[in-house]
């Protein structure tokens, strides 16, 4: 599913889930909790806090953000899967939610059936960056350089199983390269080795690498989304750089426990779609290298399913075994 399609359905989402006034007054009846299955400070945490604040202002109910990190999001997400399905407990999951089935043999929940999709909240473009010492200035030069040195170059990631890791695997597969994956415990720990040339390349979020790119400490070769991004207007997309069909990103979205009433899902969806159009929210997202999402629950559910299928194929091609 193209990102431009996902990000162009805000109005449709609001219209499709308009509810009678009587149904809207029944929810929420008390405080809400948004579980963030990651540590504070990342994209999904920022999105949860911004959206939670605006929901509280609109509904007059407290919204608590509960960080439950661990196991690439599985711990916090499992907590929500087993919470009462009344709409008052939500998860704001990241793209790892769709990758985990390709990494973990036995999840404590069903990635699709244990949840009700609510809304895509945001998309985070990734950037392909290389060490400044690497003698390449384009994606095609990088591919040629790597093909001439099979098995000699390494790509870093923020950890096994995340979108940056799988974006590297997708690049390997589509370009026909022999690269070694080196996972780090977070992208920040990878940056010194990348800047020094110990590892050759990395796919990382725009927010994480923008300062180093601007300072000349890393060289940006392409962004992974269908369109160029405002923060790096001179950096081409992967398609423009000669790898058509390559498209990845990290993203976030709200899920509710399976069985949550449609009226509650609809009201949250309508309100979050409204929040995502607010100028101050859009500015906060842009400053963090994020783009607002939106759309209907059905569109978000279909997007998760398509992401699962895409990353499962990448895992098979890379020979990644579930553990």
Coordinates of C-alpha atoms in Angstrom, one line a residue:
X1 CA 0.0 0.0 0.0
X2 CA 1.5 3.3 -1.0
X3 CA 2.2 5.8 1.7
X4 CA 0.6 8.6 -0.3
X5 CA -2.6 6.6 -0.2
X6 CA -2.4 6.1 3.5
X7 CA -1.7 9.7 4.2
X8 CA -4.4 11.0 2.0
X9 CA -7.4 9.6 3.7
X10 CA -7.8 11.7 6.8
X11 CA -11.1 13.2 5.7
X12 CA -12.4 9.8 4.6
X13 CA -11.6 8.4 8.0
X14 CA -13.5 11.1 9.8
X15 CA -16.5 10.8 7.5
X16 CA -16.7 7.0 7.5
X17 CA -16.8 6.8 11.3
X18 CA -19.3 9.6 12.1
X19 CA -21.5 8.4 15.0
X20 CA -24.8 9.4 16.4
X21 CA -24.5 11.8 19.4
X22 CA -26.0 9.2 21.8
X23 CA -23.2 6.7 20.9
X24 CA -20.6 9.3 21.2
X25 CA -21.6 10.3 24.7
X26 CA -21.2 6.7 26.0
X27 CA -17.4 6.7 25.5
X28 CA -15.0 7.4 27.2
X29 CA -16.5 7.0 30.6
X30 CA -13.2 7.2 32.5
X31 CA -9.4 7.8 32.0
X32 CA -7.7 6.2 29.0
X33 CA -4.3 4.5 28.9
X34 CA -2.1 4.4 25.8
X35 CA 0.5 1.7 26.3
X36 CA 3.8 2.5 24.4
X37 CA 5.7 -0.8 24.1
X38 CA 9.1 1.0 24.0
X39 CA 11.2 3.3 26.1
X40 CA 10.4 7.0 26.4
X41 CA 11.8 9.4 23.7
X42 CA 11.1 7.6 20.4
X43 CA 8.6 8.3 17.7
X44 CA 5.8 6.2 19.1
X45 CA 6.3 7.7 22.5
X46 CA 6.2 11.3 21.1
X47 CA 3.0 10.4 19.1
X48 CA 1.3 8.9 22.1
X49 CA 2.0 11.9 24.3
X50 CA 0.9 14.4 21.7
X51 CA -2.3 12.5 20.8
X52 CA -3.0 11.7 24.5
X53 CA -2.8 15.4 25.4
X54 CA -5.2 16.4 22.7
X55 CA -7.6 13.5 23.5
X56 CA -7.7 14.6 27.1
X57 CA -8.4 18.2 26.1
X58 CA -11.2 17.1 23.8
X59 CA -12.9 14.6 26.1
X60 CA -12.2 16.0 29.6
X61 CA -10.7 12.6 30.7
X62 CA -7.1 11.9 31.7
X63 CA -5.0 10.0 29.2
X64 CA -2.0 8.1 30.7
X65 CA 1.0 7.1 28.6
X66 CA 2.4 3.9 30.0
X67 CA 5.8 2.8 28.7
X68 CA 6.2 -1.0 28.8
X69 CA 9.4 -1.7 26.8
X70 CA 10.9 -5.0 26.0
X71 CA 11.1 -7.8 23.4
X72 CA 10.8 -5.5 20.4
X73 CA 7.4 -4.3 21.6
X74 CA 5.9 -7.7 22.5
X75 CA 5.6 -7.2 26.2
X76 CA 3.6 -4.0 26.1
X77 CA 1.5 -5.1 23.2
X78 CA 0.7 -8.4 24.9
X79 CA -0.5 -6.4 27.9
X80 CA -3.0 -4.5 25.7
X81 CA -4.1 -7.7 24.0
X82 CA -5.2 -9.1 27.3
X83 CA -6.8 -5.9 28.6
X84 CA -10.6 -5.4 28.9
X85 CA -11.9 -4.7 25.4
X86 CA -13.7 -1.4 26.3
X87 CA -11.6 1.1 24.4
X88 CA -10.0 2.6 27.5
X89 CA -6.7 0.7 27.0
X90 CA -4.8 1.1 23.7
X91 CA -1.4 0.3 22.3
X92 CA 0.6 2.6 20.1
X93 CA 2.7 0.1 18.2
X94 CA 5.6 0.6 15.8
X95 CA 6.4 -1.2 12.6
X96 CA 8.2 -3.9 14.6
X97 CA 4.6 -5.2 15.3
X98 CA 4.4 -6.4 11.7
X99 CA 8.0 -7.7 11.6
X100 CA 7.8 -9.8 14.9
X101 CA 5.9 -12.7 13.3
X102 CA 9.0 -13.2 11.0
X103 CA 11.4 -13.1 14.0
X104 CA 9.6 -14.8 16.9
X105 CA 8.3 -18.4 16.5
X106 CA 5.6 -18.2 19.1
X107 CA 4.1 -14.9 20.0
X108 CA 1.8 -14.6 23.0
X109 CA -0.9 -13.1 20.8
X110 CA -2.1 -13.2 17.2
X111 CA -0.7 -10.1 15.4
X112 CA -4.0 -9.5 13.5
X113 CA -6.8 -11.3 15.3
X114 CA -5.9 -10.2 18.9
X115 CA -6.5 -6.5 18.1
X116 CA -8.9 -4.1 16.6
X117 CA -7.0 -1.6 14.3
X118 CA -7.8 2.0 15.2
X119 CA -5.7 4.4 13.1
X120 CA -2.3 4.9 11.5
X121 CA -0.8 7.7 13.5
X122 CA 2.5 8.5 11.7
X123 CA 5.1 7.5 9.2
X124 CA 8.9 8.0 9.7
X125 CA 11.0 8.0 6.6
X126 CA 14.3 6.2 6.7
X127 CA 17.5 7.5 5.1
X128 CA 20.3 5.4 3.6
X129 CA 23.5 6.9 5.0
X130 CA 27.2 5.9 4.4
X131 CA 30.5 6.7 6.0
X132 CA 32.0 9.9 4.5
X133 CA 35.2 8.0 3.8
X134 CA 33.4 5.5 1.6
X135 CA 34.1 6.6 -2.0
X136 CA 30.5 6.6 -3.2
X137 CA 28.1 9.5 -3.8
X138 CA 25.0 7.7 -5.1
X139 CA 23.1 4.5 -4.6
X140 CA 24.3 3.1 -7.9
X141 CA 27.9 3.8 -6.9
X142 CA 27.3 2.1 -3.6
X143 CA 25.9 -1.0 -5.3
X144 CA 28.8 -1.2 -7.8
X145 CA 31.3 -0.7 -4.9
X146 CA 29.7 -3.4 -2.8
X147 CA 29.4 -5.9 -5.7
X148 CA 33.1 -5.5 -6.3
X149 CA 33.8 -6.5 -2.7
X150 CA 31.4 -9.3 -1.9
X151 CA 31.2 -10.1 1.8
X152 CA 33.6 -7.3 2.7
X153 CA 31.1 -4.5 3.7
X154 CA 28.8 -4.4 6.7
X155 CA 25.6 -2.6 7.3
X156 CA 24.6 -1.5 10.8
X157 CA 21.1 -1.4 12.4
X158 CA 19.5 -0.3 15.6
X159 CA 18.9 -4.0 16.4
X160 CA 17.7 -7.3 14.9
X161 CA 14.1 -7.3 13.8
X162 CA 13.4 -3.6 13.4
X163 CA 12.6 -1.7 10.3
X164 CA 16.2 -0.4 9.8
X165 CA 17.5 -4.0 9.9
X166 CA 14.8 -5.3 7.5
X167 CA 15.3 -2.3 5.2
X168 CA 19.0 -3.3 4.9
X169 CA 18.0 -6.9 4.1
X170 CA 15.5 -5.6 1.5
X171 CA 18.3 -3.5 0.0
X172 CA 20.6 -6.5 -0.1
X173 CA 18.0 -8.6 -1.8
X174 CA 16.9 -6.1 -4.4
X175 CA 20.4 -5.0 -5.3
X176 CA 21.9 -8.5 -5.2
X177 CA 24.5 -7.7 -2.6
X178 CA 26.5 -9.7 -0.1
X179 CA 26.6 -7.6 3.0
X180 CA 27.1 -8.5 6.7
X181 CA 24.5 -7.3 9.2
X182 CA 25.8 -5.9 12.5
X183 CA 23.0 -5.1 15.0
X184 CA 23.6 -2.5 17.7
X185 CA 21.5 -1.8 20.8
X186 CA 20.0 1.3 19.4
X187 CA 21.0 3.4 16.4
X188 CA 22.9 6.0 18.5
X189 CA 25.5 3.3 19.4
X190 CA 26.0 2.5 15.8
X191 CA 26.7 6.0 14.6
X192 CA 30.4 6.2 15.9
X193 CA 31.3 3.0 14.0
X194 CA 29.4 4.3 10.9
X195 CA 31.1 7.7 10.9
X196 CA 34.5 6.1 11.4
X197 CA 34.0 3.7 8.5
X198 CA 34.0 0.5 10.6
X199 CA 30.6 -0.2 9.1
X200 CA 29.8 1.0 5.6
X201 CA 26.1 1.9 5.6
X202 CA 22.9 2.1 7.6
X203 CA 19.2 2.7 7.2
X204 CA 18.1 5.0 10.0
X205 CA 15.3 7.4 10.8
X206 CA 15.6 10.9 9.5
X207 CA 15.4 12.3 13.0
X208 CA 18.3 10.2 14.2
X209 CA 20.8 11.1 11.4
X210 CA 19.7 14.5 10.2
X211 CA 22.2 16.4 12.4
X212 CA 25.1 14.2 11.3
X213 CA 24.2 14.6 7.7
X214 CA 23.9 18.4 8.0
X215 CA 27.3 18.4 9.7
X216 CA 28.9 16.3 7.0
X217 CA 29.6 13.4 9.4
X218 CA 27.4 11.1 7.4
X219 CA 26.5 11.1 3.7
X220 CA 22.8 10.6 2.8
X221 CA 22.3 8.7 -0.5
X222 CA 18.5 8.3 -0.6
X223 CA 15.3 8.3 1.4
X224 CA 13.2 5.2 1.5
X225 CA 9.7 6.8 1.0
X226 CA 7.9 7.4 -2.4
X227 CA 8.5 11.1 -2.2
X228 CA 11.4 13.3 -1.1
X229 CA 11.3 14.7 2.4
X230 CA 11.2 18.4 3.3
X231 CA 14.2 18.1 5.8
X232 CA 16.5 16.7 3.0
X233 CA 15.1 18.1 -0.2
X234 CA 18.2 17.4 -2.3
X235 CA 18.3 13.7 -1.3
X236 CA 16.6 11.5 -3.9
X237 CA 14.2 8.7 -3.2
X238 CA 15.5 5.1 -3.7
X239 CA 13.4 4.9 -6.8
X240 CA 14.9 8.1 -8.2
X241 CA 18.4 6.7 -7.2
X242 CA 17.9 3.7 -9.4
X243 CA 16.2 1.1 -7.3
X244 CA 12.5 1.3 -8.3
X245 CA 10.0 -0.6 -6.1
X246 CA 12.1 -0.1 -3.0
X247 CA 9.9 1.5 -0.3
X248 CA 10.2 1.2 3.5
X249 CA 9.6 3.3 6.6
X250 CA 8.9 2.9 10.3
X251 CA 5.5 3.8 11.4
X252 CA 3.1 3.9 14.3
X253 CA -0.5 3.3 14.9
X254 CA -3.2 2.7 17.6
X255 CA -4.6 -0.8 18.4
X256 CA -7.3 -1.8 20.8
X257 CA -8.0 -5.3 22.2
X258 CA -10.0 -7.6 20.0
X259 CA -13.7 -7.2 20.7
X260 CA -13.6 -3.5 21.5
X261 CA -17.0 -2.0 20.5
X262 CA -17.1 -0.4 17.0
X263 CA -18.6 2.7 18.6
X264 CA -15.5 3.2 20.7
X265 CA -13.1 2.4 17.9
X266 CA -15.0 4.9 15.7
X267 CA -14.9 7.7 18.2
X268 CA -11.2 7.3 18.8
X269 CA -10.5 7.1 15.1
X270 CA -12.6 10.2 14.3
X271 CA -10.9 12.2 17.1
X272 CA -7.3 11.1 16.2
X273 CA -7.9 12.0 12.5
X274 CA -8.9 15.5 13.7
X275 CA -5.9 15.8 15.9
X276 CA -3.5 14.8 13.1
X277 CA -4.7 17.8 11.1
X278 CA -3.9 20.3 13.8
X279 CA -1.1 22.7 12.7
X280 CA 0.7 22.4 16.1
X281 CA 0.6 18.6 16.0
X282 CA 1.8 18.5 12.4
X283 CA 4.6 20.9 13.3
X284 CA 5.7 18.7 16.2
X285 CA 5.8 15.7 14.0
X286 CA 7.7 17.5 11.2
X287 CA 10.3 18.7 13.8
X288 CA 10.8 15.1 14.8
X289 CA 11.2 13.8 11.2
X290 CA 7.7 12.3 11.3
X291 CA 4.7 12.6 8.9
X292 CA 1.1 12.5 10.2
X293 CA -0.9 9.4 9.3
X294 CA -4.7 9.0 9.4
X295 CA -7.4 7.0 7.7
X296 CA -9.9 4.4 8.6
X297 CA -9.5 1.3 10.9
X298 CA -10.0 -0.9 7.9
X299 CA -7.2 0.8 6.0
X300 CA -4.8 0.5 8.9
X301 CA -5.7 -3.2 9.3
X302 CA -5.0 -3.8 5.7
X303 CA -1.7 -1.9 5.9
X304 CA -0.5 -4.1 8.8
X305 CA -1.4 -7.2 6.9
X306 CA 0.5 -6.0 3.8
X307 CA 3.5 -5.1 6.0
X308 CA 3.6 -8.5 7.5
X309 CA 3.5 -10.2 4.1
X310 CA 6.3 -7.9 2.8
X311 CA 8.7 -8.5 5.7
X312 CA 7.9 -12.2 5.8
X313 CA 9.2 -12.4 2.2
X314 CA 12.3 -10.4 3.1
X315 CA 13.0 -12.7 6.0
X316 CA 12.7 -15.8 3.8
X317 CA 15.0 -14.3 1.2
X318 CA 17.6 -13.3 3.9
X319 CA 17.4 -16.8 5.5
X320 CA 16.2 -15.3 8.8
X321 CA 14.9 -18.0 11.1
X322 CA 12.3 -17.4 13.8
X323 CA 13.5 -18.0 17.3

